[in-house]
PDB file of C-alpha atoms in Angstrom:
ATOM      1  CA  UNK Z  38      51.508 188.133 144.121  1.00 87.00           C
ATOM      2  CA  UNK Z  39      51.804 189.197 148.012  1.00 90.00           C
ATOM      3  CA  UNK Z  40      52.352 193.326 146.356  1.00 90.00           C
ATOM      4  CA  UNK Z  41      48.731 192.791 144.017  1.00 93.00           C
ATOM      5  CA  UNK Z  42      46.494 190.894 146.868  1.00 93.00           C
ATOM      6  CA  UNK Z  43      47.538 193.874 149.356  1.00 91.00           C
ATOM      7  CA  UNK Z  44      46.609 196.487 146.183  1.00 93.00           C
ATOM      8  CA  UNK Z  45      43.506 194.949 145.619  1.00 93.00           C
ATOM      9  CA  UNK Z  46      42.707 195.012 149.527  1.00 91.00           C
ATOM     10  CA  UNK Z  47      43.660 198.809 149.268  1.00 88.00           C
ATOM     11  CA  UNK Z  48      41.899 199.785 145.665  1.00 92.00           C
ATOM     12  CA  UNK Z  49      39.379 197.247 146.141  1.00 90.00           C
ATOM     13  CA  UNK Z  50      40.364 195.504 143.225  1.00 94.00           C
ATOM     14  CA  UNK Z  51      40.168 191.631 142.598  1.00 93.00           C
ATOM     15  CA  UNK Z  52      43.284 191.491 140.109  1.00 94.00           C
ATOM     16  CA  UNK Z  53      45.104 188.597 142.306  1.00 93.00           C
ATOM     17  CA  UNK Z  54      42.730 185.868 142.349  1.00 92.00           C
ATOM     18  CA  UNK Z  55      42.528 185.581 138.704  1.00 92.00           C
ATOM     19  CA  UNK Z  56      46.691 186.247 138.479  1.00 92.00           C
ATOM     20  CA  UNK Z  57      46.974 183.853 140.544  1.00 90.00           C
ATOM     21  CA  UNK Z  58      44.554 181.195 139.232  1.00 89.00           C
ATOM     22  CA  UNK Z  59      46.726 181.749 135.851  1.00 87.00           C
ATOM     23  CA  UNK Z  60      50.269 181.110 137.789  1.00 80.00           C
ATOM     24  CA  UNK Z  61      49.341 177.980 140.102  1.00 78.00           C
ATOM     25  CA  UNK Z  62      48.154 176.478 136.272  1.00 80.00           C
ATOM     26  CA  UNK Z  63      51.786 177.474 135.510  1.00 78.00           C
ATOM     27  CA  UNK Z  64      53.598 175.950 138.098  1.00 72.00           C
ATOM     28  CA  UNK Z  65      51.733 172.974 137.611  1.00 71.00           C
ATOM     29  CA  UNK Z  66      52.298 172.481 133.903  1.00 76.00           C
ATOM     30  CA  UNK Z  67      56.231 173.565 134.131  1.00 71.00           C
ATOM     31  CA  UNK Z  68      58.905 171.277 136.130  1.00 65.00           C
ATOM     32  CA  UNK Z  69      59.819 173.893 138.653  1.00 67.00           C
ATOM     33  CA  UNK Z  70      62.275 171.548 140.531  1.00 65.00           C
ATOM     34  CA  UNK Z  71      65.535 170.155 139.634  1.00 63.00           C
ATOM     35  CA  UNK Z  72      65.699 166.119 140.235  1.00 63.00           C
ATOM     36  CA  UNK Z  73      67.550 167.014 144.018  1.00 60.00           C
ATOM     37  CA  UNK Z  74      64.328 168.527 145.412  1.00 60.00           C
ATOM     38  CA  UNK Z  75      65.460 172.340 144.687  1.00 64.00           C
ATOM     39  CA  UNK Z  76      63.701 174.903 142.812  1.00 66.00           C
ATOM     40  CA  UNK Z  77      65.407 175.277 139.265  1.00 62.00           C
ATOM     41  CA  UNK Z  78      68.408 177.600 140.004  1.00 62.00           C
ATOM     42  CA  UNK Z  79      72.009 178.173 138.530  1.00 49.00           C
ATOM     43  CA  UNK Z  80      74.001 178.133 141.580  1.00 52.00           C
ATOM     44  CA  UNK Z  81      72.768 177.400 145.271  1.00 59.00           C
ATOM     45  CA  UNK Z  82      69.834 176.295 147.241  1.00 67.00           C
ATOM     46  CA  UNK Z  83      69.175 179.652 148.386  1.00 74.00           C
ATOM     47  CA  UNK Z  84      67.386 180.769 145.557  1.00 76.00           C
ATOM     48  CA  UNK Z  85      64.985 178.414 147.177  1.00 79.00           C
ATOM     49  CA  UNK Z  86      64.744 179.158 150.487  1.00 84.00           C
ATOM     50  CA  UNK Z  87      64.554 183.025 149.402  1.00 82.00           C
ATOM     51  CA  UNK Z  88      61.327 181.473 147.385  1.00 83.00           C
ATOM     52  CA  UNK Z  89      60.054 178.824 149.893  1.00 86.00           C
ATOM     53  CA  UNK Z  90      59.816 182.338 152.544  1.00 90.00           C
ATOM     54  CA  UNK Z  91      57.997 184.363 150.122  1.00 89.00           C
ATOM     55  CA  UNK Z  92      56.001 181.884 148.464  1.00 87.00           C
ATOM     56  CA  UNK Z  93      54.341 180.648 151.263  1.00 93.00           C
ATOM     57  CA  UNK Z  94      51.751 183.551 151.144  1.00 93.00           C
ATOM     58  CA  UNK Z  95      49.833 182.107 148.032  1.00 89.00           C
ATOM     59  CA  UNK Z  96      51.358 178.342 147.476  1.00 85.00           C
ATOM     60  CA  UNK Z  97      51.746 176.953 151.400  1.00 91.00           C
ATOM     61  CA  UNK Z  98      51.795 173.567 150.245  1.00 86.00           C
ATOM     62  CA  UNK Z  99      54.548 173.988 147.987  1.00 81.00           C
ATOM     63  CA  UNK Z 100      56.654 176.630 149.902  1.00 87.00           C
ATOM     64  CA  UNK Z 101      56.223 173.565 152.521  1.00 89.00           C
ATOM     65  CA  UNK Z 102      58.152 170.800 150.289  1.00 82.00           C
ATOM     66  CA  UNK Z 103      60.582 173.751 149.285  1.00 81.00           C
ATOM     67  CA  UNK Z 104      61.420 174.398 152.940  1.00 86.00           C
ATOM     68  CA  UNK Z 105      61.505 170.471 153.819  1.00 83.00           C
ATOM     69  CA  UNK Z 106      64.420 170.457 151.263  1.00 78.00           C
ATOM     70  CA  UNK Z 107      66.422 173.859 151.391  1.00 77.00           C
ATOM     71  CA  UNK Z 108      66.434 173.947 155.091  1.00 81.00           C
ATOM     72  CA  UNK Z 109      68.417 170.382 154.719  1.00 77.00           C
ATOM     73  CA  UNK Z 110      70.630 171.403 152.034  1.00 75.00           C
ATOM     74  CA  UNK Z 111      70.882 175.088 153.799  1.00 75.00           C
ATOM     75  CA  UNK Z 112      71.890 174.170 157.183  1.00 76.00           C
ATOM     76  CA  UNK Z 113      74.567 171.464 155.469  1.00 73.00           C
ATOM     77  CA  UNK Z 114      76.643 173.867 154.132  1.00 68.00           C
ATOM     78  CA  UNK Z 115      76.204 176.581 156.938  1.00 69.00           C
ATOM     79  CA  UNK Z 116      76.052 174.092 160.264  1.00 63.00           C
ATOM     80  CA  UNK Z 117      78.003 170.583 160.678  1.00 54.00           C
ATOM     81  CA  UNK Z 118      75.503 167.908 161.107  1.00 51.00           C
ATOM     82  CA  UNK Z 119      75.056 165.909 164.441  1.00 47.00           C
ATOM     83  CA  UNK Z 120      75.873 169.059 166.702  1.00 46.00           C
ATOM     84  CA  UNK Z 121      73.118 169.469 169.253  1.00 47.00           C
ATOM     85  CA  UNK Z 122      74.657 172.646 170.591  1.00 46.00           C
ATOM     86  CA  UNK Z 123      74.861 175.952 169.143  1.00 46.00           C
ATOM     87  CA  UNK Z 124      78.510 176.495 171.015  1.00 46.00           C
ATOM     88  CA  UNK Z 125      79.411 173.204 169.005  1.00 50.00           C
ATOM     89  CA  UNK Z 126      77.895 174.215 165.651  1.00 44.00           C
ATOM     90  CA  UNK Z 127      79.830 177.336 165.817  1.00 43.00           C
ATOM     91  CA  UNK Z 128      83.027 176.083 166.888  1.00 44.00           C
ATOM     92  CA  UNK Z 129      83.131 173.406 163.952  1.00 42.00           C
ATOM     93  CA  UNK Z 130      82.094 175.807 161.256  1.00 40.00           C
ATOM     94  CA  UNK Z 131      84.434 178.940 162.600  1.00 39.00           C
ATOM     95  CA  UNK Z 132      87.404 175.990 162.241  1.00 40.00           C
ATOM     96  CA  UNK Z 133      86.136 174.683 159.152  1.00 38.00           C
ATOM     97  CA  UNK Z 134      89.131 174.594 156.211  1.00 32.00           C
ATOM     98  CA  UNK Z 135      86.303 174.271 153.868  1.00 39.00           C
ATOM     99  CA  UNK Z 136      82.861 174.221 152.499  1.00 43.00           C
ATOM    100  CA  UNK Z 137      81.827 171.882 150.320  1.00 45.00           C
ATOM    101  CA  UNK Z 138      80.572 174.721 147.657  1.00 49.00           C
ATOM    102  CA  UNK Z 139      80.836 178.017 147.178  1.00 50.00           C
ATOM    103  CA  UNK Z 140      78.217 180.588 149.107  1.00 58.00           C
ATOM    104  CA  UNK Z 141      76.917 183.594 147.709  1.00 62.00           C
ATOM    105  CA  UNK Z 142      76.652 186.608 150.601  1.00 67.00           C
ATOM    106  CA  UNK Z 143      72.703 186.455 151.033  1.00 84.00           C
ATOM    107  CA  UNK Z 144      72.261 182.576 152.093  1.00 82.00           C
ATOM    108  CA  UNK Z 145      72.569 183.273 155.645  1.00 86.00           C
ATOM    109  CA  UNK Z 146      69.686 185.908 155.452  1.00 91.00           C
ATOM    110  CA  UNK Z 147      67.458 184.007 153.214  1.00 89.00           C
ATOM    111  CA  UNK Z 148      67.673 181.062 155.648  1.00 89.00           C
ATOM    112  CA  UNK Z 149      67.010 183.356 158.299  1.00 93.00           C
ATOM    113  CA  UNK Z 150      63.372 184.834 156.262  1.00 94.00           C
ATOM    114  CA  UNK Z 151      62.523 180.885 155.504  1.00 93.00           C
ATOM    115  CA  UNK Z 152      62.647 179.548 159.043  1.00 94.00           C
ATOM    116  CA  UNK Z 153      61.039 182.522 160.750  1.00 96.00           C
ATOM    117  CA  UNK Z 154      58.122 181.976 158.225  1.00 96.00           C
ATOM    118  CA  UNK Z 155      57.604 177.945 157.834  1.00 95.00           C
ATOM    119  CA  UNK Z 156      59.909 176.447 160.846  1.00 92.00           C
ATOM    120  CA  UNK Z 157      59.475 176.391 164.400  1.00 90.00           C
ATOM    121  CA  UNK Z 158      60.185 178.898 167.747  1.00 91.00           C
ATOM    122  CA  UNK Z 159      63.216 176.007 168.513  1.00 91.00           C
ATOM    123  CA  UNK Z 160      64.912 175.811 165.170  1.00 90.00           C
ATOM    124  CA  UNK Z 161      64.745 179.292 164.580  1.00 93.00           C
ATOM    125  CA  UNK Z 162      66.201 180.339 168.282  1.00 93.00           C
ATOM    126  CA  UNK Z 163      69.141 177.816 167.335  1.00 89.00           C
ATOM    127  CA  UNK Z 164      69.609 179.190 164.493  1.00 90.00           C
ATOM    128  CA  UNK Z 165      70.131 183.315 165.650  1.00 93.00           C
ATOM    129  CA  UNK Z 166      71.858 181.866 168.228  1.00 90.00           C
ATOM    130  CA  UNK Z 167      74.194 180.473 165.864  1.00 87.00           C
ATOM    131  CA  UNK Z 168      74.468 183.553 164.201  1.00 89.00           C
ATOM    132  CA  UNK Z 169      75.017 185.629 166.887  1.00 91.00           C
ATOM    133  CA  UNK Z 170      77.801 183.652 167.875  1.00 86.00           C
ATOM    134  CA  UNK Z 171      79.833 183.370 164.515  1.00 84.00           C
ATOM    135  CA  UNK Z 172      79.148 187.125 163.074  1.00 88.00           C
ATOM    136  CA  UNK Z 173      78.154 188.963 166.407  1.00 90.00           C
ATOM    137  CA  UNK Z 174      76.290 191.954 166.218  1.00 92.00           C
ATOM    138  CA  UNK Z 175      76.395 195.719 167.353  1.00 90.00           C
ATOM    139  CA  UNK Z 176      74.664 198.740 167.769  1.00 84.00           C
ATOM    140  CA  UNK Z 177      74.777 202.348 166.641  1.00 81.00           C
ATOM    141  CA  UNK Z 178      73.030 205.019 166.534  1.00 73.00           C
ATOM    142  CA  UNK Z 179      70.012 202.766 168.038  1.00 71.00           C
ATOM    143  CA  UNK Z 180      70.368 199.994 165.809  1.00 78.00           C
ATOM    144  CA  UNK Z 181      71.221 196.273 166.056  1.00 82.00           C
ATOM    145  CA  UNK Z 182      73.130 194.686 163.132  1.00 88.00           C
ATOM    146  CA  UNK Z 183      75.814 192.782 162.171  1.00 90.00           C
ATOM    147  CA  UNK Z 184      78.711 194.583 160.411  1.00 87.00           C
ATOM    148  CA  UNK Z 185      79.329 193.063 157.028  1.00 81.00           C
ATOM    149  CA  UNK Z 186      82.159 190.408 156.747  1.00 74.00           C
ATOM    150  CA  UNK Z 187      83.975 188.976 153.410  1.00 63.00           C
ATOM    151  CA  UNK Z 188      84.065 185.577 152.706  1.00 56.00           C
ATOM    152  CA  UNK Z 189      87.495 184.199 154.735  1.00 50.00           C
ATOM    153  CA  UNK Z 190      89.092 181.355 152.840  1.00 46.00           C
ATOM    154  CA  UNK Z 191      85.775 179.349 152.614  1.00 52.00           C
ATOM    155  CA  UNK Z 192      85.762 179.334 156.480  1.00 58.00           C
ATOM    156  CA  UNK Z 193      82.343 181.110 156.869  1.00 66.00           C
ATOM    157  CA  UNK Z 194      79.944 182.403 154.546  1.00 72.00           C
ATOM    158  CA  UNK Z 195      79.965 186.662 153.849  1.00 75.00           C
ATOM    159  CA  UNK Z 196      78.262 188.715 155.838  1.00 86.00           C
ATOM    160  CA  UNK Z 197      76.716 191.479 153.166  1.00 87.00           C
ATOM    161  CA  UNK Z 198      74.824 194.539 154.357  1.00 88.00           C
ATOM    162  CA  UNK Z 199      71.454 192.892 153.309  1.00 91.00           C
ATOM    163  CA  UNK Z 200      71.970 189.874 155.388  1.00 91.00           C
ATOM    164  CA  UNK Z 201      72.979 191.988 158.540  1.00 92.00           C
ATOM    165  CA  UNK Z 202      70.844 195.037 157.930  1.00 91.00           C
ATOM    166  CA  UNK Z 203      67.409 193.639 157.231  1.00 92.00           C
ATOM    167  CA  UNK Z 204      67.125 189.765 156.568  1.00 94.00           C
ATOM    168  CA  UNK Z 205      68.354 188.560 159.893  1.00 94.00           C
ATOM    169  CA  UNK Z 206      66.259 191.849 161.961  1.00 91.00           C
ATOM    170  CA  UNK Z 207      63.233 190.227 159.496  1.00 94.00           C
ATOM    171  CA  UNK Z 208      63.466 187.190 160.875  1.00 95.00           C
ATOM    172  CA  UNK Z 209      63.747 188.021 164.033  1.00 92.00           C
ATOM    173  CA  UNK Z 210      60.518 190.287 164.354  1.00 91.00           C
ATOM    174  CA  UNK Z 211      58.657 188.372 161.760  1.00 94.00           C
ATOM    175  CA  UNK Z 212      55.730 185.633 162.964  1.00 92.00           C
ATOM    176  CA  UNK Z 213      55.329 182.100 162.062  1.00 95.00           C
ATOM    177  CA  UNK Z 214      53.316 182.011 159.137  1.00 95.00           C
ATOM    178  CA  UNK Z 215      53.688 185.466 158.890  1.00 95.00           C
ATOM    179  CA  UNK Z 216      53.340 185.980 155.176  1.00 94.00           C
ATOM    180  CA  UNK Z 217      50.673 183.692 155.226  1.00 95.00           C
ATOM    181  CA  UNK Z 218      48.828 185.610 157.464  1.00 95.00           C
ATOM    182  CA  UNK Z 219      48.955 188.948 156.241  1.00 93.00           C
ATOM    183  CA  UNK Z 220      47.799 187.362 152.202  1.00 94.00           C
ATOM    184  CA  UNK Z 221      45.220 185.788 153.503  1.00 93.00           C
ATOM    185  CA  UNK Z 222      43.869 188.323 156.290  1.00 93.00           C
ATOM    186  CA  UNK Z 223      45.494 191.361 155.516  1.00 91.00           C
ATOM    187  CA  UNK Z 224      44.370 194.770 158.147  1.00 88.00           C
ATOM    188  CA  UNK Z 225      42.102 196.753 155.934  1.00 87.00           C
ATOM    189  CA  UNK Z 226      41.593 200.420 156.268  1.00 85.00           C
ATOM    190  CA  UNK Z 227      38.391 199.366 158.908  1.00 85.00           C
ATOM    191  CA  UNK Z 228      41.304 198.236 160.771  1.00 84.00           C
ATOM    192  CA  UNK Z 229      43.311 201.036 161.017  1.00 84.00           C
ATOM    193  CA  UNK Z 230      40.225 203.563 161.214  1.00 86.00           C
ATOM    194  CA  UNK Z 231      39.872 201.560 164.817  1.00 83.00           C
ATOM    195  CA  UNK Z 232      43.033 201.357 166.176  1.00 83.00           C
ATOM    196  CA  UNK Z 233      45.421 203.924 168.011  1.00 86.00           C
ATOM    197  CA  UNK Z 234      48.444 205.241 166.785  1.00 84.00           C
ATOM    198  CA  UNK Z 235      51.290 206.794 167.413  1.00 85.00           C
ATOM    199  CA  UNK Z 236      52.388 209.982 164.765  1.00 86.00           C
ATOM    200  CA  UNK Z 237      55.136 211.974 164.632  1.00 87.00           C
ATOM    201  CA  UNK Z 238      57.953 209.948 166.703  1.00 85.00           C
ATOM    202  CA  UNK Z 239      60.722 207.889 164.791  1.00 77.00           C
ATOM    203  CA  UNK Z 240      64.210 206.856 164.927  1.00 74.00           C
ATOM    204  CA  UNK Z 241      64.819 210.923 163.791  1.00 79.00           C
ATOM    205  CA  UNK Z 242      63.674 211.606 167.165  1.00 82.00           C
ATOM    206  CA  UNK Z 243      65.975 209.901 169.180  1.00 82.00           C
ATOM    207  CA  UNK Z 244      64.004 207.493 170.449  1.00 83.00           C
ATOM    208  CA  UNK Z 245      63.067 203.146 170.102  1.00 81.00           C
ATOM    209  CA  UNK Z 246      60.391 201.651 170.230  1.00 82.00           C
ATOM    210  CA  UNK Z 247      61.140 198.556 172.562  1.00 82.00           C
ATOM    211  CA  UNK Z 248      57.020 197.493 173.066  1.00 86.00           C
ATOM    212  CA  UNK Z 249      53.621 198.679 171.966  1.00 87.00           C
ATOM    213  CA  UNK Z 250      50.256 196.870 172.783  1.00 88.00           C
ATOM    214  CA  UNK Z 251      47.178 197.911 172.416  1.00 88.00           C
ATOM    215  CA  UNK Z 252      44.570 196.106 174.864  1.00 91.00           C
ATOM    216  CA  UNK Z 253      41.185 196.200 173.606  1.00 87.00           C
ATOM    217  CA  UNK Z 254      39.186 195.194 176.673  1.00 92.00           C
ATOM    218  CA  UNK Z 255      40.590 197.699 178.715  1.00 93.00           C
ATOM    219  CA  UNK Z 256      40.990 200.364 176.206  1.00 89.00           C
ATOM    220  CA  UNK Z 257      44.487 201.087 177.148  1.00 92.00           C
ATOM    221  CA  UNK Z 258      47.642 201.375 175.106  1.00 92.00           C
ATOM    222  CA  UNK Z 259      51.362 200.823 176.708  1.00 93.00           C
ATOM    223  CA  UNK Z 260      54.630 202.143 175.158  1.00 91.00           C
ATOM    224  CA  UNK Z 261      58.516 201.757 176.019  1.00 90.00           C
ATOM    225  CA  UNK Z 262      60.469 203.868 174.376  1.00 86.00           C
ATOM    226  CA  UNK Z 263      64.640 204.674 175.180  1.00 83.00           C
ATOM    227  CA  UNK Z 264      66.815 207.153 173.781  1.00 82.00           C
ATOM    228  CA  UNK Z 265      69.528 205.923 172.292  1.00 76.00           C
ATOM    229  CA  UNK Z 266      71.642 209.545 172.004  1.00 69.00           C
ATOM    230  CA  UNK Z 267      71.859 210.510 175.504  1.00 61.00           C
ATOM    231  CA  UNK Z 268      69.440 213.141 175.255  1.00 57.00           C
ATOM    232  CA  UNK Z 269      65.835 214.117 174.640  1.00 54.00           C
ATOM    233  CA  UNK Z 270      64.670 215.497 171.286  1.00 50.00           C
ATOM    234  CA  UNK Z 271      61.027 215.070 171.046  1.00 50.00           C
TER     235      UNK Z 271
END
Protein backbone atom coordinates (compact mmCIF):
# COMPACT_ATOMS: atom_id res chain seq x y z
CA UNK A 1 0.00 0.00 0.00
CA UNK A 2 2.72 2.68 1.34
CA UNK A 3 5.03 1.43 -2.30
CA UNK A 4 1.51 2.21 -4.72
CA UNK A 5 0.31 5.66 -2.87
CA UNK A 6 4.09 6.96 -3.32
CA UNK A 7 3.82 5.53 -7.27
CA UNK A 8 0.76 7.14 -7.82
CA UNK A 9 2.19 10.51 -6.23
CA UNK A 10 5.17 9.96 -8.72
CA UNK A 11 3.12 8.67 -12.07
CA UNK A 12 0.21 10.55 -11.08
CA UNK A 13 -1.79 7.64 -10.85
CA UNK A 14 -4.80 7.02 -8.42
CA UNK A 15 -4.30 3.07 -8.19
CA UNK A 16 -4.18 3.16 -4.13
CA UNK A 17 -7.35 4.61 -3.16
CA UNK A 18 -9.38 2.11 -4.90
CA UNK A 19 -6.67 -0.87 -3.65
CA UNK A 20 -7.15 0.22 -0.71
CA UNK A 21 -10.94 0.75 -0.51
CA UNK A 22 -10.93 -3.14 -1.67
CA UNK A 23 -8.43 -4.25 1.37
CA UNK A 24 -9.97 -2.19 4.44
CA UNK A 25 -13.47 -4.24 3.06
CA UNK A 26 -11.09 -7.22 3.56
CA UNK A 27 -9.87 -6.73 6.81
CA UNK A 28 -13.16 -6.03 7.91
CA UNK A 29 -14.93 -9.12 6.63
CA UNK A 30 -11.85 -11.59 7.71
CA UNK A 31 -10.93 -12.18 11.61
CA UNK A 32 -7.46 -10.80 11.38
CA UNK A 33 -6.76 -11.33 15.16
CA UNK A 34 -6.27 -14.34 17.18
CA UNK A 35 -8.61 -14.34 20.53
CA UNK A 36 -5.17 -12.83 22.63
CA UNK A 37 -5.32 -9.48 20.79
CA UNK A 38 -2.45 -10.48 18.13
CA UNK A 39 -2.61 -10.41 14.50
CA UNK A 40 -3.06 -14.11 13.18
CA UNK A 41 0.56 -15.47 13.19
CA UNK A 42 2.29 -18.97 13.62
CA UNK A 43 4.84 -18.16 16.10
CA UNK A 44 5.39 -14.71 17.97
CA UNK A 45 3.91 -11.36 18.48
CA UNK A 46 6.33 -9.81 16.30
CA UNK A 47 4.73 -10.52 13.24
CA UNK A 48 2.55 -7.88 14.72
CA UNK A 49 4.48 -5.28 15.76
CA UNK A 50 6.46 -5.62 12.28
CA UNK A 51 2.63 -4.97 10.95
CA UNK A 52 1.31 -2.49 13.60
CA UNK A 53 4.79 -0.15 12.27
CA UNK A 54 3.98 -0.47 8.73
CA UNK A 55 0.39 -0.48 8.82
CA UNK A 56 -0.06 2.58 10.41
CA UNK A 57 0.37 4.52 7.06
CA UNK A 58 -3.17 3.49 5.67
CA UNK A 59 -5.10 1.74 8.84
CA UNK A 60 -3.96 4.18 12.04
CA UNK A 61 -6.76 3.05 13.95
CA UNK A 62 -5.98 -0.44 13.72
CA UNK A 63 -2.10 -0.31 13.70
CA UNK A 64 -3.17 1.63 17.10
CA UNK A 65 -4.99 -1.53 18.85
CA UNK A 66 -2.10 -3.69 17.26
CA UNK A 67 0.54 -1.60 19.02
CA UNK A 68 -1.64 -1.33 22.39
CA UNK A 69 -1.21 -5.19 22.40
CA UNK A 70 2.29 -6.21 20.86
CA UNK A 71 4.10 -3.55 22.69
CA UNK A 72 2.65 -5.47 26.01
CA UNK A 73 3.32 -8.85 24.88
CA UNK A 74 6.78 -7.46 23.18
CA UNK A 75 8.34 -5.80 26.04
CA UNK A 76 7.22 -9.10 28.34
CA UNK A 77 9.39 -11.30 26.83
CA UNK A 78 12.30 -8.77 26.07
CA UNK A 79 12.10 -6.47 29.53
CA UNK A 80 11.04 -7.80 33.19
CA UNK A 81 8.02 -5.97 34.25
CA UNK A 82 8.00 -3.43 37.22
CA UNK A 83 11.65 -2.12 36.43
CA UNK A 84 11.57 1.65 36.20
CA UNK A 85 15.22 1.80 35.24
CA UNK A 86 16.87 0.88 32.16
CA UNK A 87 20.20 -0.25 34.35
CA UNK A 88 17.54 -2.58 36.14
CA UNK A 89 15.78 -3.86 33.01
CA UNK A 90 19.06 -4.83 31.67
CA UNK A 91 20.54 -6.37 34.56
CA UNK A 92 17.40 -8.77 35.08
CA UNK A 93 17.16 -9.80 31.47
CA UNK A 94 21.24 -10.20 30.90
CA UNK A 95 20.77 -12.74 34.22
CA UNK A 96 17.71 -14.19 33.03
CA UNK A 97 17.96 -18.38 32.93
CA UNK A 98 15.03 -18.13 30.71
CA UNK A 99 12.39 -16.74 28.51
CA UNK A 100 9.20 -17.78 28.65
CA UNK A 101 9.14 -18.60 24.65
CA UNK A 102 11.29 -18.87 22.10
CA UNK A 103 12.44 -15.47 20.03
CA UNK A 104 13.07 -15.34 16.52
CA UNK A 105 16.32 -12.84 15.67
CA UNK A 106 14.17 -9.81 14.23
CA UNK A 107 11.81 -9.05 17.43
CA UNK A 108 14.13 -6.66 18.87
CA UNK A 109 14.18 -4.59 15.54
CA UNK A 110 10.57 -4.81 14.80
CA UNK A 111 9.86 -3.45 18.30
CA UNK A 112 12.28 -0.90 17.68
CA UNK A 113 10.25 0.26 13.92
CA UNK A 114 6.75 0.00 16.06
CA UNK A 115 7.59 2.35 18.90
CA UNK A 116 9.49 4.92 16.87
CA UNK A 117 6.27 5.08 14.68
CA UNK A 118 3.07 4.84 17.21
CA UNK A 119 4.80 5.29 20.88
CA UNK A 120 6.19 8.14 22.54
CA UNK A 121 9.86 10.25 22.72
CA UNK A 122 10.00 8.48 26.59
CA UNK A 123 9.25 4.89 25.79
CA UNK A 124 11.22 4.86 22.86
CA UNK A 125 14.51 6.59 24.63
CA UNK A 126 14.03 3.68 27.31
CA UNK A 127 13.88 1.42 25.06
CA UNK A 128 17.50 2.22 22.85
CA UNK A 129 18.72 2.76 26.01
CA UNK A 130 17.99 -0.66 26.87
CA UNK A 131 19.44 -1.80 23.88
CA UNK A 132 22.42 -0.09 23.97
CA UNK A 133 23.14 -1.46 27.17
CA UNK A 134 22.51 -5.30 26.57
CA UNK A 135 23.97 -5.56 22.77
CA UNK A 136 26.22 -2.33 22.68
CA UNK A 137 27.09 -0.95 19.55
CA UNK A 138 30.22 0.09 17.41
CA UNK A 139 31.47 1.83 14.63
CA UNK A 140 33.43 1.22 11.46
CA UNK A 141 34.19 2.56 8.66
CA UNK A 142 31.67 5.55 9.73
CA UNK A 143 28.95 3.49 10.79
CA UNK A 144 27.04 2.78 14.03
CA UNK A 145 25.68 -0.76 14.56
CA UNK A 146 25.47 -3.46 16.66
CA UNK A 147 27.49 -6.58 15.74
CA UNK A 148 25.22 -9.56 15.40
CA UNK A 149 24.91 -11.93 18.48
CA UNK A 150 23.40 -15.69 18.64
CA UNK A 151 20.83 -16.53 20.81
CA UNK A 152 22.80 -17.55 24.39
CA UNK A 153 20.90 -20.24 26.23
CA UNK A 154 17.56 -18.27 26.10
CA UNK A 155 19.37 -15.49 28.08
CA UNK A 156 18.80 -12.70 25.45
CA UNK A 157 17.22 -12.61 22.24
CA UNK A 158 19.77 -12.79 18.77
CA UNK A 159 21.12 -10.02 17.51
CA UNK A 160 20.85 -10.66 13.43
CA UNK A 161 22.40 -8.25 10.94
CA UNK A 162 18.88 -6.81 10.11
CA UNK A 163 18.12 -5.91 13.62
CA UNK A 164 21.60 -4.17 14.13
CA UNK A 165 22.16 -2.89 10.62
CA UNK A 166 18.94 -1.13 9.76
CA UNK A 167 15.85 -1.72 12.14
CA UNK A 168 17.31 -0.27 15.27
CA UNK A 169 19.31 2.92 12.97
CA UNK A 170 15.33 3.11 11.55
CA UNK A 171 14.07 3.70 14.59
CA UNK A 172 16.28 5.84 15.72
CA UNK A 173 16.13 8.48 12.78
CA UNK A 174 12.55 7.75 12.03
CA UNK A 175 9.61 10.42 13.34
CA UNK A 176 6.58 9.77 15.30
CA UNK A 177 3.99 9.06 12.97
CA UNK A 178 6.42 8.90 10.47
CA UNK A 179 4.81 6.51 8.04
CA UNK A 180 1.78 8.21 8.56
CA UNK A 181 3.08 11.24 7.47
CA UNK A 182 4.82 10.54 4.45
CA UNK A 183 1.19 8.31 3.03
CA UNK A 184 -0.72 10.90 3.70
CA UNK A 185 1.54 14.04 2.66
CA UNK A 186 4.14 12.60 0.76
CA UNK A 187 7.04 15.53 -0.90
CA UNK A 188 6.05 15.67 -4.50
CA UNK A 189 8.39 16.55 -7.26
CA UNK A 190 7.10 20.58 -6.56
CA UNK A 191 8.88 19.81 -3.48
CA UNK A 192 12.02 18.82 -4.52
CA UNK A 193 12.06 21.30 -7.65
CA UNK A 194 12.21 23.97 -4.50
CA UNK A 195 14.51 22.75 -2.24
CA UNK A 196 18.47 22.62 -2.12
CA UNK A 197 20.49 19.75 -2.37
CA UNK A 198 23.45 18.36 -1.91
CA UNK A 199 24.98 15.95 -5.12
CA UNK A 200 27.82 14.11 -5.42
CA UNK A 201 29.03 13.49 -1.61
CA UNK A 202 28.31 10.04 0.16
CA UNK A 203 29.66 7.65 2.55
CA UNK A 204 32.21 6.73 -0.75
CA UNK A 205 33.61 10.00 -0.04
CA UNK A 206 34.72 9.73 3.27
CA UNK A 207 32.58 11.81 4.81
CA UNK A 208 28.96 11.87 7.40
CA UNK A 209 26.49 13.69 7.37
CA UNK A 210 25.93 14.60 11.17
CA UNK A 211 23.11 17.73 10.37
CA UNK A 212 21.46 19.38 7.41
CA UNK A 213 18.71 22.15 7.66
CA UNK A 214 17.49 24.09 5.33
CA UNK A 215 15.95 27.51 6.74
CA UNK A 216 13.50 28.96 4.51
CA UNK A 217 13.13 32.46 5.93
CA UNK A 218 16.58 33.16 5.75
CA UNK A 219 17.42 31.29 2.70
CA UNK A 220 20.34 29.60 4.21
CA UNK A 221 21.36 25.98 4.36
CA UNK A 222 23.86 24.52 7.25
CA UNK A 223 25.87 21.25 6.95
CA UNK A 224 28.23 19.15 9.41
CA UNK A 225 29.98 16.79 7.89
CA UNK A 226 33.28 14.55 9.58
CA UNK A 227 35.52 12.23 8.01
CA UNK A 228 35.53 9.19 9.37
CA UNK A 229 39.04 7.81 7.51
CA UNK A 230 41.46 10.25 8.68
CA UNK A 231 41.75 11.95 5.54
CA UNK A 232 40.06 14.08 2.90
CA UNK A 233 38.75 12.58 -0.35
CA UNK A 234 36.28 14.89 -1.79
Amino acid sequence: MIGMRHNDVRDNTHIAPTVLETYQDTWKSKAMFQDDGLLIDWFSPEFTAWAAASMNAWNPELAKVAYDTAYNRVMDMIMPTNKSTVAEASTTLISRAQIPQPMTKPILGYAAQMISELGDEATLDQYLRFIDKAYPPIWEQGGLFYPAIAQRNGRLPPMDAFTGNAAIPYGRLNVFQGQRRMYKNPWTEEHFSTYPFIDNVDLSSGVDFLRGSWDEDLAAMAITMCSYLGKNEM
